[in-house]
mmCIF file of C-alpha atoms in Angstrom:
data_model
loop_
_atom_site.group_PDB
_atom_site.id
_atom_site.type_symbol
_atom_site.label_atom_id
_atom_site.label_comp_id
_atom_site.label_asym_id
_atom_site.label_seq_id
_atom_site.Cartn_x
_atom_site.Cartn_y
_atom_site.Cartn_z
ATOM 1 C CA LYS A 24 0.000 0.000 0.000
ATOM 2 C CA LEU A 25 1.133 3.481 -0.832
ATOM 3 C CA SER A 26 -0.379 6.328 1.175
ATOM 4 C CA GLY A 27 -3.279 4.061 2.139
ATOM 5 C CA VAL A 28 -4.023 3.187 -1.491
ATOM 6 C CA SER A 29 -4.020 -0.457 -2.582
ATOM 7 C CA ALA A 30 -2.051 -1.737 -5.573
ATOM 8 C CA PHE A 31 -5.308 -2.289 -7.467
ATOM 9 C CA ASP A 32 -6.376 1.322 -6.882
ATOM 10 C CA ILE A 33 -2.939 2.555 -7.927
ATOM 11 C CA THR A 34 -3.322 0.694 -11.217
ATOM 12 C CA LYS A 35 -6.749 2.280 -11.743
ATOM 13 C CA ILE A 36 -5.330 5.710 -10.901
ATOM 14 C CA GLU A 37 -2.456 5.204 -13.355
ATOM 15 C CA ASN A 38 -4.849 4.165 -16.119
ATOM 16 C CA GLN A 39 -7.112 7.155 -15.524
ATOM 17 C CA PHE A 40 -4.106 9.462 -15.389
ATOM 18 C CA ARG A 41 -2.805 8.128 -18.725
ATOM 19 C CA ASN A 42 -6.203 8.773 -20.316
ATOM 20 C CA LEU A 43 -6.174 12.454 -19.341
ATOM 21 C CA ASN A 44 -4.492 13.493 -22.576
ATOM 22 C CA LEU A 45 -7.296 11.935 -24.638
ATOM 23 C CA CYS A 46 -9.618 14.848 -23.821
ATOM 24 C CA LYS A 47 -9.308 18.484 -24.778
ATOM 25 C CA TRP A 48 -9.160 20.569 -21.610
ATOM 26 C CA GLU A 49 -9.793 24.310 -21.383
ATOM 27 C CA ASN A 50 -7.921 25.109 -18.163
ATOM 28 C CA THR A 51 -4.430 23.785 -18.795
ATOM 29 C CA THR A 52 -2.286 26.592 -17.413
ATOM 30 C CA LYS A 53 -3.307 26.571 -13.741
ATOM 31 C CA THR A 54 -3.343 23.537 -11.487
ATOM 32 C CA ILE A 55 -6.506 23.958 -9.393
ATOM 33 C CA PRO A 56 -8.811 25.024 -12.275
ATOM 34 C CA PHE A 57 -7.478 22.137 -14.365
ATOM 35 C CA TRP A 58 -8.160 19.485 -11.732
ATOM 36 C CA SER A 59 -11.557 21.035 -10.964
ATOM 37 C CA GLU A 60 -12.421 20.721 -14.644
ATOM 38 C CA VAL A 61 -11.217 17.108 -14.648
ATOM 39 C CA LEU A 62 -13.285 16.313 -11.538
ATOM 40 C CA ASN A 63 -16.446 17.798 -13.068
ATOM 41 C CA PHE A 64 -15.933 16.177 -16.471
ATOM 42 C CA THR A 65 -18.354 13.372 -17.285
ATOM 43 C CA ASP A 66 -18.363 11.017 -20.190
ATOM 44 C CA GLY A 67 -21.216 8.769 -21.306
ATOM 45 C CA ASN A 68 -20.819 6.365 -18.390
ATOM 46 C CA ASN A 69 -19.836 8.268 -15.319
ATOM 47 C CA SER A 70 -17.383 10.773 -13.976
ATOM 48 C CA PHE A 71 -14.105 10.603 -15.914
ATOM 49 C CA LEU A 72 -11.962 10.757 -12.833
ATOM 50 C CA LYS A 73 -13.200 9.082 -9.689
ATOM 51 C CA ILE A 74 -13.245 11.054 -6.466
ATOM 52 C CA ALA A 75 -10.523 8.870 -4.895
ATOM 53 C CA THR A 76 -8.218 9.508 -7.832
ATOM 54 C CA PHE A 77 -8.900 13.236 -7.661
ATOM 55 C CA PHE A 78 -8.069 13.401 -3.962
ATOM 56 C CA PHE A 79 -4.985 11.240 -4.493
ATOM 57 C CA VAL A 80 -3.703 13.722 -7.100
ATOM 58 C CA ILE A 81 -4.567 16.710 -4.911
ATOM 59 C CA SER A 82 -2.792 15.101 -1.931
ATOM 60 C CA LEU A 83 0.326 14.711 -4.081
ATOM 61 C CA LEU A 84 0.169 18.374 -5.034
ATOM 62 C CA VAL A 85 0.309 19.534 -1.422
ATOM 63 C CA LEU A 86 3.311 17.445 -0.378
ATOM 64 C CA PRO A 87 6.077 19.700 0.934
ATOM 65 C CA ILE A 88 8.747 18.974 -1.656
ATOM 66 C CA SER A 89 11.756 21.116 -2.391
ATOM 67 C CA ASN A 90 13.779 20.742 -5.536
ATOM 68 C CA ALA A 91 16.788 22.533 -4.024
ATOM 69 C CA GLU A 92 18.755 19.293 -3.603
ATOM 70 C CA ILE A 93 18.108 18.281 -7.213
ATOM 71 C CA GLU A 94 19.146 21.736 -8.426
ATOM 72 C CA ARG A 95 22.339 21.390 -6.382
ATOM 73 C CA ILE A 96 23.090 18.014 -8.013
ATOM 74 C CA PHE A 97 22.490 19.423 -11.502
ATOM 75 C CA SER A 98 24.824 22.282 -10.637
ATOM 76 C CA HIS A 99 27.548 19.789 -9.663
ATOM 77 C CA ILE A 100 26.937 17.844 -12.873
ATOM 78 C CA SER A 101 27.302 20.975 -14.990
ATOM 79 C CA ILE A 102 30.618 21.738 -13.260
ATOM 80 C CA ILE A 103 31.925 18.209 -13.881
ATOM 81 C CA LYS A 104 30.541 17.638 -17.367
ATOM 82 C CA ASN A 105 31.196 20.897 -19.119
ATOM 83 C CA GLU A 106 31.904 22.040 -22.668
ATOM 84 C CA HIS A 107 35.388 20.509 -22.639
ATOM 85 C CA ARG A 108 34.273 17.192 -21.162
ATOM 86 C CA ASN A 109 31.056 16.703 -23.096
ATOM 87 C CA LYS A 110 31.933 13.157 -24.223
ATOM 88 C CA MET A 111 32.136 11.844 -20.670
ATOM 89 C CA ASN A 112 29.962 8.743 -20.294
ATOM 90 C CA SER A 113 27.451 8.264 -17.508
ATOM 91 C CA TYR A 114 29.617 5.682 -15.682
ATOM 92 C CA MET A 115 32.461 8.176 -15.289
ATOM 93 C CA LEU A 116 30.042 10.940 -14.276
ATOM 94 C CA ASN A 117 28.449 8.642 -11.688
ATOM 95 C CA ALA A 118 31.889 7.689 -10.336
ATOM 96 C CA ILE A 119 32.985 11.320 -9.997
ATOM 97 C CA MET A 120 29.688 12.342 -8.374
ATOM 98 C CA THR A 121 29.943 9.393 -5.963
ATOM 99 C CA ILE A 122 33.522 10.267 -5.016
ATOM 100 C CA ARG A 123 32.617 13.914 -4.463
ATOM 101 C CA ALA A 124 29.615 12.966 -2.332
ATOM 102 C CA ALA A 125 31.725 10.559 -0.261
ATOM 103 C CA PHE A 126 34.327 13.270 0.318
ATOM 104 C CA ARG A 127 31.612 15.691 1.386
ATOM 105 C CA LYS A 128 29.945 13.124 3.660
ATOM 106 C CA ASN A 129 33.227 12.250 5.386
ATOM 107 C CA LYS A 130 34.261 15.907 5.607
ATOM 108 C CA ASN A 131 37.320 15.093 3.552
ATOM 109 C CA CYS A 132 38.995 16.676 0.555
ATOM 110 C CA CYS A 133 41.053 15.395 -2.349
ATOM 111 C CA TYR A 134 44.014 17.447 -1.079
ATOM 112 C CA ASN A 135 44.296 15.679 2.270
ATOM 113 C CA TYR A 136 43.077 12.234 1.151
ATOM 114 C CA GLU A 137 45.576 9.496 1.962
ATOM 115 C CA VAL A 138 45.933 7.021 -0.885
ATOM 116 C CA GLN A 139 46.271 3.398 0.216
ATOM 117 C CA SER A 140 49.581 1.725 -0.590
ATOM 118 C CA GLU A 141 47.823 -1.138 -2.458
ATOM 119 C CA LEU A 142 46.299 1.404 -4.818
ATOM 120 C CA LEU A 143 49.673 3.040 -5.437
ATOM 121 C CA ILE A 144 51.144 -0.362 -6.317
ATOM 122 C CA LYS A 145 48.320 -0.963 -8.804
ATOM 123 C CA ILE A 146 48.800 2.473 -10.347
ATOM 124 C CA HIS A 147 52.445 1.662 -11.095
ATOM 125 C CA SER A 148 51.612 -1.746 -12.591
ATOM 126 C CA ASN A 149 49.987 -2.879 -15.809
ATOM 127 C CA ASP A 150 46.915 -4.076 -13.890
ATOM 128 C CA THR A 151 45.595 -0.538 -13.899
ATOM 129 C CA TYR A 152 45.274 -0.418 -17.649
ATOM 130 C CA THR A 153 43.592 -3.732 -18.368
ATOM 131 C CA SER A 154 40.525 -3.496 -20.547
ATOM 132 C CA ILE A 155 37.266 -3.837 -18.631
ATOM 133 C CA ASN A 156 33.632 -3.544 -19.539
ATOM 134 C CA LEU A 157 32.178 -0.641 -17.561
ATOM 135 C CA GLU A 158 28.730 -2.212 -17.561
ATOM 136 C CA ASP A 159 30.097 -5.178 -15.585
ATOM 137 C CA LEU A 160 31.275 -2.951 -12.743
ATOM 138 C CA ASP A 161 29.051 -2.605 -9.726
ATOM 139 C CA PHE A 162 29.146 1.118 -9.006
ATOM 140 C CA PRO A 163 27.401 2.183 -5.823
ATOM 141 C CA SER A 164 24.447 4.342 -6.611
ATOM 142 C CA PHE A 165 24.593 7.982 -5.613
ATOM 143 C CA GLU A 166 21.655 7.471 -3.236
ATOM 144 C CA THR A 167 23.350 4.670 -1.252
ATOM 145 C CA LEU A 168 25.960 7.067 0.056
ATOM 146 C CA PHE A 169 23.361 8.861 2.144
ATOM 147 C CA ASN A 170 21.621 5.837 3.691
#
């Protein structure tokens, strides 16, 4: 159950939500007039959007959500992947973002980070430059750093 709504109801809500674009709506620029129009809309059978679905959508609209953290992440991405590094693949970007987040979480910096001796040995050997498939690597997701 999600927010007191069963999986069956969620499927019904998703189906009704997908069908919204099949009708021509007049109030499409403002949220409350749009959903009021949707609630009052009736087709040949019954109300287009059931009351439960309407209140589910309205309850989602009033959740206190800030996009400041997402904007901060996009800002970091634009610093890392800029005009000169525009061919960077998503694996490298994820690795750099993960490293930066780990440094921030541990209140550490790349200037005072102590490199392990095993890593230094690998850097000076041919093992560092073996060909690997990036898709086979198990990168930690960015979200797991904060859990």
